[in-house]
CSV table of C-alpha atoms and ligand atoms in Angstrom, one decimal:
chain,number,residue,atom,x,y,z
A,213,MET,CA,78.0,123.1,105.0
A,214,LYS,CA,77.1,126.1,101.6
A,215,THR,CA,78.5,125.1,98.2
A,216,GLU,CA,79.8,128.0,98.6
A,217,ASP,CA,81.9,127.6,102.4
A,218,LEU,CA,83.0,124.2,101.4
A,219,ILE,CA,84.6,125.8,97.8
A,220,GLU,CA,86.0,129.1,99.8
A,221,LEU,CA,87.3,125.9,102.6
A,222,GLY,CA,88.9,124.4,99.2
A,223,ASN,CA,90.9,126.9,97.4
A,224,SER,CA,91.8,127.9,101.0
A,225,ALA,CA,92.9,124.3,102.0
A,226,LEU,CA,94.0,123.3,98.7
A,227,PHE,CA,97.1,123.7,96.4
A,228,ASN,CA,95.4,126.9,93.4
A,229,THR,CA,96.7,125.0,90.4
A,230,TYR,CA,93.5,124.1,88.6
A,231,ASN,CA,90.1,126.6,87.9
A,232,ARG,CA,87.3,124.2,89.0
A,233,GLY,CA,84.4,126.8,88.6
A,234,ASP,CA,81.8,127.2,91.7
A,235,LYS,CA,79.9,123.8,91.3
A,236,ILE,CA,80.5,120.6,93.0
A,237,PHE,CA,79.6,118.1,91.4
A,238,ILE,CA,78.1,115.4,94.2
A,239,SER,CA,76.4,112.3,91.5
A,240,GLY,CA,76.9,110.1,88.4
A,241,LYS,CA,75.2,107.3,86.9
A,242,GLY,CA,76.3,107.0,83.8
A,243,THR,CA,77.1,109.1,81.1
A,244,TYR,CA,75.0,111.8,83.5
A,245,ILE,CA,76.9,113.4,86.7
A,246,LYS,CA,74.9,116.3,88.4
A,247,ASN,CA,76.1,118.6,90.3
A,248,ASN,CA,74.7,120.4,94.2
A,249,ASP,CA,72.2,122.5,92.6
A,250,GLY,CA,70.8,119.5,91.1
A,251,GLU,CA,72.2,120.3,87.5
A,252,GLU,CA,72.0,116.8,85.7
A,253,PHE,CA,74.7,117.0,82.9
A,254,LEU,CA,76.1,114.7,80.3
A,255,ASP,CA,79.3,114.5,80.8
A,256,PHE,CA,81.4,114.0,77.5
A,257,VAL,CA,84.9,114.3,79.6
A,258,SER,CA,84.2,110.8,81.3
A,259,GLY,CA,87.2,111.2,83.9
A,260,ILE,CA,89.2,113.3,80.6
A,261,ALA,CA,89.3,110.1,79.4
A,262,THR,CA,89.4,107.9,82.5
A,263,ASN,CA,85.5,107.2,83.5
A,264,ILE,CA,85.5,104.8,80.7
A,265,LEU,CA,82.5,102.1,81.3
A,266,GLY,CA,80.5,105.8,83.1
A,267,HIS,CA,79.6,106.6,85.9
A,268,ALA,CA,78.8,104.2,89.6
A,269,HIS,CA,78.9,101.2,86.6
A,270,GLU,CA,77.9,98.1,88.5
A,271,LYS,CA,80.5,95.7,87.4
A,272,ILE,CA,83.0,98.6,89.4
A,273,VAL,CA,80.7,98.7,92.3
A,274,GLU,CA,81.1,95.1,92.7
A,275,ALA,CA,84.3,95.0,91.9
A,276,VAL,CA,85.3,97.3,94.8
A,277,THR,CA,83.4,96.4,97.0
A,278,LYS,CA,83.9,92.5,97.0
A,279,GLN,CA,88.1,93.4,96.9
A,280,ALA,CA,87.6,95.4,99.2
A,281,SER,CA,85.7,93.4,102.1
A,282,GLU,CA,88.8,90.4,101.2
A,283,LEU,CA,92.4,92.2,100.7
A,284,ILE,CA,92.1,95.9,99.5
A,285,HIS,CA,96.7,95.7,99.8
A,286,ILE,CA,99.4,93.7,100.4
A,287,SER,CA,102.9,94.8,98.8
A,288,ASN,CA,104.4,93.8,95.6
A,289,VAL,CA,106.9,91.7,96.7
A,290,TYR,CA,103.9,89.0,97.6
A,291,TRP,CA,102.0,87.7,94.9
A,292,ASN,CA,98.6,88.9,94.1
A,293,LYS,CA,95.5,87.2,92.3
A,294,PRO,CA,94.3,89.9,90.9
A,295,SER,CA,97.0,91.2,88.6
A,296,ILE,CA,98.4,87.7,88.0
A,297,GLU,CA,95.2,87.6,85.7
A,298,LEU,CA,94.3,91.7,85.0
A,299,ALA,CA,98.5,91.2,83.4
A,300,ASP,CA,97.6,87.9,82.0
A,301,LYS,CA,94.9,89.4,80.0
A,302,LEU,CA,96.3,92.2,79.0
A,303,VAL,CA,98.8,90.4,77.1
A,304,ASN,CA,97.0,87.3,75.5
A,305,TYR,CA,94.7,90.0,74.3
A,306,LYS,CA,94.7,88.8,70.7
A,307,GLY,CA,96.1,92.8,69.4
A,308,ALA,CA,98.7,92.7,71.8
A,309,GLY,CA,101.5,91.8,69.6
A,310,SER,CA,104.5,90.9,71.6
A,311,LEU,CA,103.9,92.9,74.7
A,312,SER,CA,104.0,90.3,77.2
A,313,LYS,CA,105.0,91.4,80.2
A,314,VAL,CA,103.4,93.6,82.6
A,315,PHE,CA,104.9,96.0,85.7
A,316,PHE,CA,101.7,98.0,86.7
A,317,THR,CA,101.7,101.9,88.6
A,318,ASN,CA,99.7,104.2,89.9
A,319,SER,CA,99.2,106.6,87.5
A,320,GLY,CA,100.3,107.8,83.3
A,321,ALA,CA,102.9,109.5,85.3
A,322,GLU,CA,104.1,106.5,86.2
A,323,ALA,CA,103.6,104.1,83.8
A,324,ASN,CA,105.9,106.3,81.9
A,325,GLU,CA,109.0,106.9,84.0
A,326,GLY,CA,108.9,103.5,84.9
A,327,ALA,CA,108.7,103.2,81.0
A,328,LEU,CA,112.1,105.8,80.6
A,329,LYS,CA,113.6,104.0,82.9
A,330,LEU,CA,113.4,100.6,81.2
A,331,ALA,CA,114.8,102.2,77.7
A,332,ARG,CA,117.8,103.4,80.1
A,333,LYS,CA,118.7,100.3,81.3
A,334,TYR,CA,118.8,98.5,78.1
A,335,GLY,CA,120.3,101.2,75.7
A,336,ARG,CA,123.4,101.3,78.2
A,337,GLU,CA,123.6,97.5,78.8
A,338,VAL,CA,122.9,97.0,74.2
A,339,ASN,CA,124.7,99.4,73.2
A,340,GLY,CA,126.6,101.2,75.9
A,341,SER,CA,127.2,103.6,78.6
A,342,GLU,CA,126.0,107.0,76.1
A,343,CYS,CA,123.5,105.3,75.0
A,344,THR,CA,120.4,106.9,77.1
A,345,THR,CA,118.8,109.9,74.8
A,346,VAL,CA,115.1,109.3,74.4
A,347,ILE,CA,113.4,111.3,71.1
A,348,SER,CA,110.1,112.8,71.9
A,349,LEU,CA,107.3,114.8,69.8
A,350,VAL,CA,106.5,118.8,69.8
A,351,ASP,CA,102.9,119.0,71.2
A,352,SER,CA,102.8,115.9,73.6
A,353,PHE,CA,101.6,115.2,76.6
A,354,HIS,CA,103.8,112.7,79.1
A,355,GLY,CA,102.8,114.4,82.8
A,356,ARG,CA,103.9,116.3,84.7
A,357,THR,CA,107.0,114.4,86.5
A,358,MET,CA,110.9,115.9,85.9
A,359,ALA,CA,111.3,112.7,83.5
A,360,THR,CA,107.4,112.6,81.7
A,361,LEU,CA,107.9,116.9,81.9
A,362,SER,CA,111.4,116.7,80.4
A,363,ALA,CA,109.6,113.9,77.4
A,364,THR,CA,107.1,116.4,77.1
A,365,GLY,CA,107.2,118.6,74.2
A,366,GLN,CA,105.7,121.5,75.0
A,367,THR,CA,108.2,124.6,76.2
A,368,ASP,CA,105.6,126.7,78.5
A,369,MET,CA,104.8,123.5,80.6
A,370,HIS,CA,109.5,123.1,81.0
A,371,LYS,CA,110.2,127.3,82.0
A,372,ASP,CA,109.9,126.8,85.6
A,373,PHE,CA,111.8,123.5,86.0
A,374,GLN,CA,114.9,123.7,84.4
A,375,PRO,CA,117.1,121.9,84.2
A,376,LEU,CA,114.8,118.7,82.3
A,377,LEU,CA,116.4,115.3,82.2
A,378,SER,CA,119.3,115.7,80.6
A,379,GLY,CA,119.1,113.7,77.3
A,380,SER,CA,116.1,114.7,75.3
A,381,LYS,CA,115.5,116.2,72.8
A,382,TYR,CA,112.7,117.2,70.5
A,383,VAL,CA,110.7,116.2,67.0
A,384,GLU,CA,108.1,117.9,65.1
A,385,LEU,CA,105.6,115.5,65.0
A,386,ASN,CA,105.3,113.4,61.3
A,387,ASP,CA,109.3,115.3,60.2
A,388,SER,CA,110.6,112.1,59.5
A,389,GLU,CA,113.8,114.4,58.0
A,390,GLY,CA,113.7,115.3,61.1
A,391,LEU,CA,113.3,112.7,62.8
A,392,THR,CA,116.0,110.4,61.0
A,393,ALA,CA,118.5,113.8,61.6
A,394,ALA,CA,118.1,113.8,65.1
A,395,VAL,CA,118.4,109.7,66.2
A,396,ASP,CA,121.7,108.6,67.0
A,397,ASN,CA,123.8,105.9,68.5
A,398,ASN,CA,123.2,107.8,71.8
A,399,THR,CA,118.9,107.0,70.9
A,400,CYS,CA,117.6,104.4,73.1
A,401,ALA,CA,113.9,105.6,72.3
A,402,ILE,CA,111.5,107.0,70.8
A,403,ILE,CA,108.4,108.0,72.8
A,404,PHE,CA,105.2,109.0,70.9
A,405,GLU,CA,101.8,109.1,71.1
A,406,THR,CA,100.0,108.3,68.0
A,407,ILE,CA,96.7,110.9,68.5
A,408,GLN,CA,98.0,114.2,70.8
A,409,GLY,CA,95.6,114.2,73.4
A,410,GLU,CA,96.3,117.0,75.4
A,411,GLY,CA,98.4,118.5,72.2
A,412,GLY,CA,95.3,119.4,70.1
A,413,ILE,CA,94.0,115.4,68.5
A,414,ASN,CA,97.0,115.3,65.9
A,415,THR,CA,97.3,112.1,64.5
A,416,LEU,CA,100.2,110.1,63.8
A,417,ASN,CA,100.9,110.6,59.2
A,418,GLU,CA,102.2,107.0,57.0
A,419,SER,CA,105.1,108.1,56.0
A,420,PHE,CA,106.1,109.1,60.0
A,421,ILE,CA,105.5,105.0,60.5
A,422,ASP,CA,107.3,104.1,58.1
A,423,THR,CA,110.3,106.6,59.4
A,424,LEU,CA,109.6,105.6,63.8
A,425,ASN,CA,109.1,101.3,62.2
A,426,GLU,CA,112.8,101.8,59.8
A,427,LEU,CA,114.9,103.9,63.0
A,428,GLN,CA,113.1,100.6,65.1
A,429,LYS,CA,114.7,98.0,62.7
A,430,ASP,CA,118.1,99.7,63.5
A,431,GLY,CA,117.2,99.2,67.2
A,432,VAL,CA,115.8,102.5,68.6
A,433,LEU,CA,113.0,100.8,71.3
A,434,LEU,CA,109.4,103.1,70.4
A,435,ILE,CA,107.2,103.6,73.3
A,436,ILE,CA,103.6,103.8,72.7
A,437,ASP,CA,102.2,106.3,75.2
A,438,GLU,CA,98.3,104.1,75.7
A,439,VAL,CA,97.9,106.8,78.7
A,440,GLN,CA,94.7,108.5,77.0
A,441,THR,CA,94.2,106.3,73.4
A,442,GLY,CA,94.7,102.6,75.6
A,443,MET,CA,91.7,100.7,76.8
A,444,GLY,CA,89.8,101.2,74.2
A,445,ARG,CA,89.1,104.5,73.3
A,446,THR,CA,89.9,104.5,69.6
A,447,GLY,CA,88.1,102.0,69.0
A,448,THR,CA,90.0,98.7,69.7
A,449,LEU,CA,92.1,97.9,73.0
A,450,PHE,CA,95.2,99.4,71.7
A,451,SER,CA,95.6,101.9,69.4
A,452,PHE,CA,98.8,100.8,67.7
A,453,GLU,CA,96.6,98.2,66.1
A,454,GLN,CA,95.0,99.9,64.1
A,455,PHE,CA,98.9,102.2,63.1
A,456,GLY,CA,100.9,99.3,61.7
A,457,LEU,CA,103.3,99.2,64.6
A,458,GLU,CA,104.9,97.2,67.2
A,459,PRO,CA,106.1,98.7,69.9
A,460,ASP,CA,108.7,97.1,72.7
A,461,VAL,CA,106.9,99.6,75.4
A,462,VAL,CA,103.5,100.1,75.6
A,463,THR,CA,101.7,102.6,78.3
A,464,PHE,CA,98.7,102.4,80.0
A,465,ALA,CA,97.0,104.2,82.9
A,466,LYS,CA,93.6,106.4,82.8
A,467,GLY,CA,91.4,104.2,81.1
A,468,LEU,CA,93.1,100.8,82.6
A,469,GLY,CA,90.4,102.1,85.6
A,470,GLY,CA,87.2,103.2,84.9
A,471,GLY,CA,88.4,105.9,87.1
A,472,PHE,CA,90.5,103.8,89.5
A,473,PRO,CA,93.8,104.9,90.3
A,474,ILE,CA,96.4,102.7,87.6
A,475,GLY,CA,98.5,102.6,85.4
A,476,ALA,CA,101.1,100.4,83.8
A,477,PHE,CA,104.0,99.6,81.5
A,478,LEU,CA,104.3,96.7,79.0
A,479,ALA,CA,107.0,95.3,77.6
A,480,THR,CA,108.3,92.5,75.2
A,481,ASP,CA,110.7,90.0,76.4
A,482,LYS,CA,113.7,90.8,75.4
A,483,VAL,CA,113.4,94.7,76.8
A,484,ALA,CA,111.2,93.5,80.1
A,485,ALA,CA,114.4,91.3,80.9
A,486,HIS,CA,116.6,93.7,81.5
A,487,PHE,CA,114.8,94.9,84.9
A,488,LYS,CA,115.5,92.9,87.7
A,489,PRO,CA,114.9,92.1,90.9
A,490,GLY,CA,115.7,96.1,92.2
A,491,ASP,CA,115.8,98.0,89.3
A,492,HIS,CA,111.8,99.5,89.6
A,493,GLY,CA,109.8,99.3,91.9
A,494,THR,CA,105.9,100.9,93.5
A,495,THR,CA,104.5,101.0,97.1
A,496,LEU,CA,100.8,100.5,95.8
A,497,GLY,CA,101.4,100.0,91.5
A,498,GLY,CA,98.6,97.0,90.8
A,499,ASN,CA,97.4,96.1,94.2
A,500,PRO,CA,94.7,93.8,94.4
A,501,LEU,CA,91.9,96.6,94.7
A,502,ALA,CA,93.0,98.8,92.0
A,503,THR,CA,94.0,95.1,89.8
A,504,ALA,CA,90.5,93.5,90.5
A,505,VAL,CA,89.0,97.0,89.6
A,506,GLY,CA,91.2,96.8,86.0
A,507,ASN,CA,90.1,93.0,86.0
A,508,ALA,CA,86.2,93.8,86.1
A,509,ILE,CA,86.5,96.9,83.5
A,510,PHE,CA,88.5,94.5,81.6
A,511,ASP,CA,85.9,91.9,81.0
A,512,GLU,CA,83.3,94.7,80.4
A,513,ILE,CA,85.5,95.9,77.1
A,514,ILE,CA,84.8,92.3,75.9
A,515,GLU,CA,81.4,91.0,76.7
A,516,ALA,CA,79.7,94.0,76.1
A,517,ASP,CA,80.6,93.9,73.2
A,518,LEU,CA,82.7,97.9,73.5
A,519,LEU,CA,84.9,97.8,71.1
A,520,ASP,CA,82.7,97.9,68.5
A,521,ASN,CA,80.0,99.8,70.7
A,522,ALA,CA,83.2,102.2,70.3
A,523,ALA,CA,83.2,102.7,66.8
A,524,ALA,CA,80.2,102.4,66.0
A,525,ARG,CA,79.4,106.2,68.2
A,526,SER,CA,82.5,107.4,66.5
A,527,ALA,CA,81.0,107.1,62.9
A,528,GLU,CA,77.9,108.8,64.3
A,529,LEU,CA,78.6,111.0,66.6
A,530,THR,CA,82.3,112.0,63.5
A,531,ALA,CA,78.8,113.1,60.7
A,532,GLY,CA,77.2,115.5,63.0
A,533,LEU,CA,79.5,116.8,64.0
A,534,GLU,CA,80.9,117.2,60.2
A,535,LYS,CA,77.0,118.4,59.9
A,536,ILE,CA,77.4,120.7,62.7
A,537,SER,CA,81.4,122.2,60.8
A,538,ALA,CA,78.6,122.6,57.7
A,539,GLU,CA,75.9,124.4,58.8
A,540,THR,CA,78.2,127.0,61.2
A,541,GLY,CA,81.0,127.3,59.0
A,542,SER,CA,83.3,128.5,62.3
A,543,ILE,CA,84.7,125.2,62.6
A,544,ALA,CA,88.0,123.8,60.8
A,545,GLU,CA,88.8,120.9,61.8
A,546,VAL,CA,86.7,117.5,63.0
A,547,LYS,CA,88.9,115.0,64.0
A,548,GLY,CA,90.2,112.2,66.6
A,549,LEU,CA,89.1,107.9,66.5
A,550,GLY,CA,86.8,106.6,67.9
A,551,LEU,CA,85.9,108.1,70.7
A,552,LEU,CA,89.1,110.7,71.1
A,553,ILE,CA,87.4,112.7,69.1
A,554,GLY,CA,88.7,116.8,68.5
A,555,VAL,CA,87.1,119.9,67.4
A,556,GLN,CA,89.3,122.3,65.8
A,557,PHE,CA,87.7,125.3,65.9
A,558,ASP,CA,88.3,129.0,63.1
A,559,GLU,CA,90.0,131.2,64.4
A,560,ALA,CA,87.9,133.8,66.1
A,561,VAL,CA,85.9,130.8,68.0
A,562,PRO,CA,87.6,129.9,71.4
A,563,ALA,CA,87.6,126.8,72.9
A,564,ALA,CA,86.8,128.1,76.1
A,565,ASP,CA,83.8,130.0,74.5
A,566,VAL,CA,82.4,126.7,73.2
A,567,LEU,CA,83.6,124.7,76.9
A,568,SER,CA,81.2,127.5,78.5
A,569,ALA,CA,78.2,127.0,76.2
A,570,CYS,CA,78.3,123.6,76.1
A,571,TYR,CA,78.1,123.5,80.3
A,572,ASP,CA,75.3,126.2,80.1
A,573,GLU,CA,73.8,123.9,77.0
A,574,LYS,CA,73.9,121.0,79.9
A,575,MET,CA,77.5,119.0,78.6
A,576,LEU,CA,80.4,118.4,79.6
A,577,VAL,CA,83.6,118.9,76.9
A,578,VAL,CA,87.3,120.1,77.4
A,579,THR,CA,89.5,121.6,75.6
A,580,ALA,CA,92.7,121.0,74.4
A,581,LYS,CA,95.6,122.8,73.0
A,582,ASN,CA,95.4,124.9,69.3
A,583,ASN,CA,91.7,125.5,70.0
A,584,VAL,CA,89.9,121.9,70.3
A,585,VAL,CA,87.2,121.6,71.7
A,586,ARG,CA,87.5,117.3,72.4
A,587,LEU,CA,85.0,114.6,72.4
A,588,LEU,CA,85.7,112.2,75.2
A,589,PRO,CA,82.4,110.1,76.1
A,590,PRO,CA,82.0,106.6,77.8
A,591,LEU,CA,83.3,103.4,75.8
A,592,ASN,CA,78.9,102.4,76.4
A,593,VAL,CA,77.9,105.4,75.7
A,594,SER,CA,74.8,105.0,73.4
A,595,ALA,CA,73.3,106.0,70.1
A,596,GLU,CA,70.4,108.0,72.0
A,597,GLU,CA,73.1,110.4,74.4
A,598,ILE,CA,74.8,110.8,71.1
A,599,ASP,CA,72.4,112.6,69.5
A,600,GLU,CA,71.8,114.8,72.6
A,601,ALA,CA,75.7,114.9,72.7
A,602,LEU,CA,75.0,116.3,69.3
A,603,GLU,CA,71.9,118.8,69.3
A,604,LYS,CA,74.0,120.3,72.7
A,605,PHE,CA,76.8,121.4,70.9
A,606,GLY,CA,75.4,122.4,68.4
A,607,ALA,CA,73.5,124.8,69.3
A,608,ALA,CA,76.3,126.1,72.3
A,609,VAL,CA,78.7,126.6,68.1
A,610,LYS,CA,75.5,128.1,67.1
A,611,LYS,CA,75.5,131.3,70.3
A,612,VAL,CA,79.7,131.8,70.4
A,613,ALA,CA,79.6,130.9,66.4
A,614,GLU,CA,77.0,134.3,66.3
B,1376,LIG,C1,97.2,112.1,80.8
B,1376,LIG,C2,98.0,111.7,80.4
B,1376,LIG,C3,99.1,110.8,80.8
B,1376,LIG,C4,99.4,111.5,81.8
B,1376,LIG,O1,98.7,110.7,83.1
B,1376,LIG,P1,98.6,111.1,84.4
B,1376,LIG,O2,97.3,109.6,85.2
B,1376,LIG,O3,97.8,112.5,84.4
B,1376,LIG,O4,100.3,110.4,85.6
B,1376,LIG,C5,100.5,111.1,80.6
B,1376,LIG,N1,100.7,110.8,78.8
B,1376,LIG,C6,99.3,111.0,78.5
B,1376,LIG,C7,99.0,111.4,76.6
B,1376,LIG,C8,97.7,111.1,78.8
B,1376,LIG,O5,97.0,111.4,78.2
């Protein structure tokens, strides 16, 4: 079937929830991806911070094919070996702090949904049945299900889906006074990202972190949504390792499967103990195939020193972007951590135009809120690919700025 016909079929058979353009990507290898016209692109989207080993990585291919030929799925009413192994690796990782239990899910939203349920059960059992309020931050993103949408601090996403979950409250990022004022006896948890991904690469500041730590001492649970920042994206396995935080609950997804659907929430013993048999479940979450892929990815991150690579490539990328900023004068700020980098443009230079100029240069990037372009290469990106990206991105920015 011709590409135009296939896309026409897609438009008639699929929900109209994304603007997908007029090409179809067919195959990828490493940091490169090819479309139906045989055009090759440098992929700095990585399935939105998901394909952390790039495309068609041999370890992922091997894990999928081997596990698929042995056991794809059983049920969570039985033990499965890959899930035990992956959970053990995550909680015994040196940076995991006191996180000691894992629940596997299929997605980021499902991980956050579970974390919110856990926080409510904890709040009710420890502080009484009124202790169910969850505070989240303006411009956060936690997912598209009703509970995670309610926690997402973006009113434009709420408007057509009211009423939201009761007990949802929002505070501006880094507004310590506002946060302290919003917490009361009925607050069971605060959910937040260390760096807001979809919200425009906005980072927690030190005084806000101090406030979070104080509120935690007073008994409010800290849930860190590491769906985008986790699995090494920021240069450490958990981003919170770099923020002086000791979360009670952490959620993972995107990088955990390298493109294979899987998520997880991790919690301390103290909190996890409140989930008993029957309290929570999922049919497919953490099945042998998904967790076999997770194991392969975790092992590759450690064995190939990908955390160090992410940090080193980040320094090169950031320095190059600062240079482009100085040359063009159209960039307001280069921000982020590790390989979660945001380039905030001045209003005169729309991020969407930069995205399409990058496409013309054969490079894929993705936007975020507040006129930001996000650069999210895989953790194993090479120094040469960073150079190539800077050349393409620089050319694109110059074209749009003219
Ligand atoms: C992507 C994302 C989610 C939602 O994950 P899904 O797998 O799309 O449900 C939640 N939180 C953050 C921070 C994300 O970046």
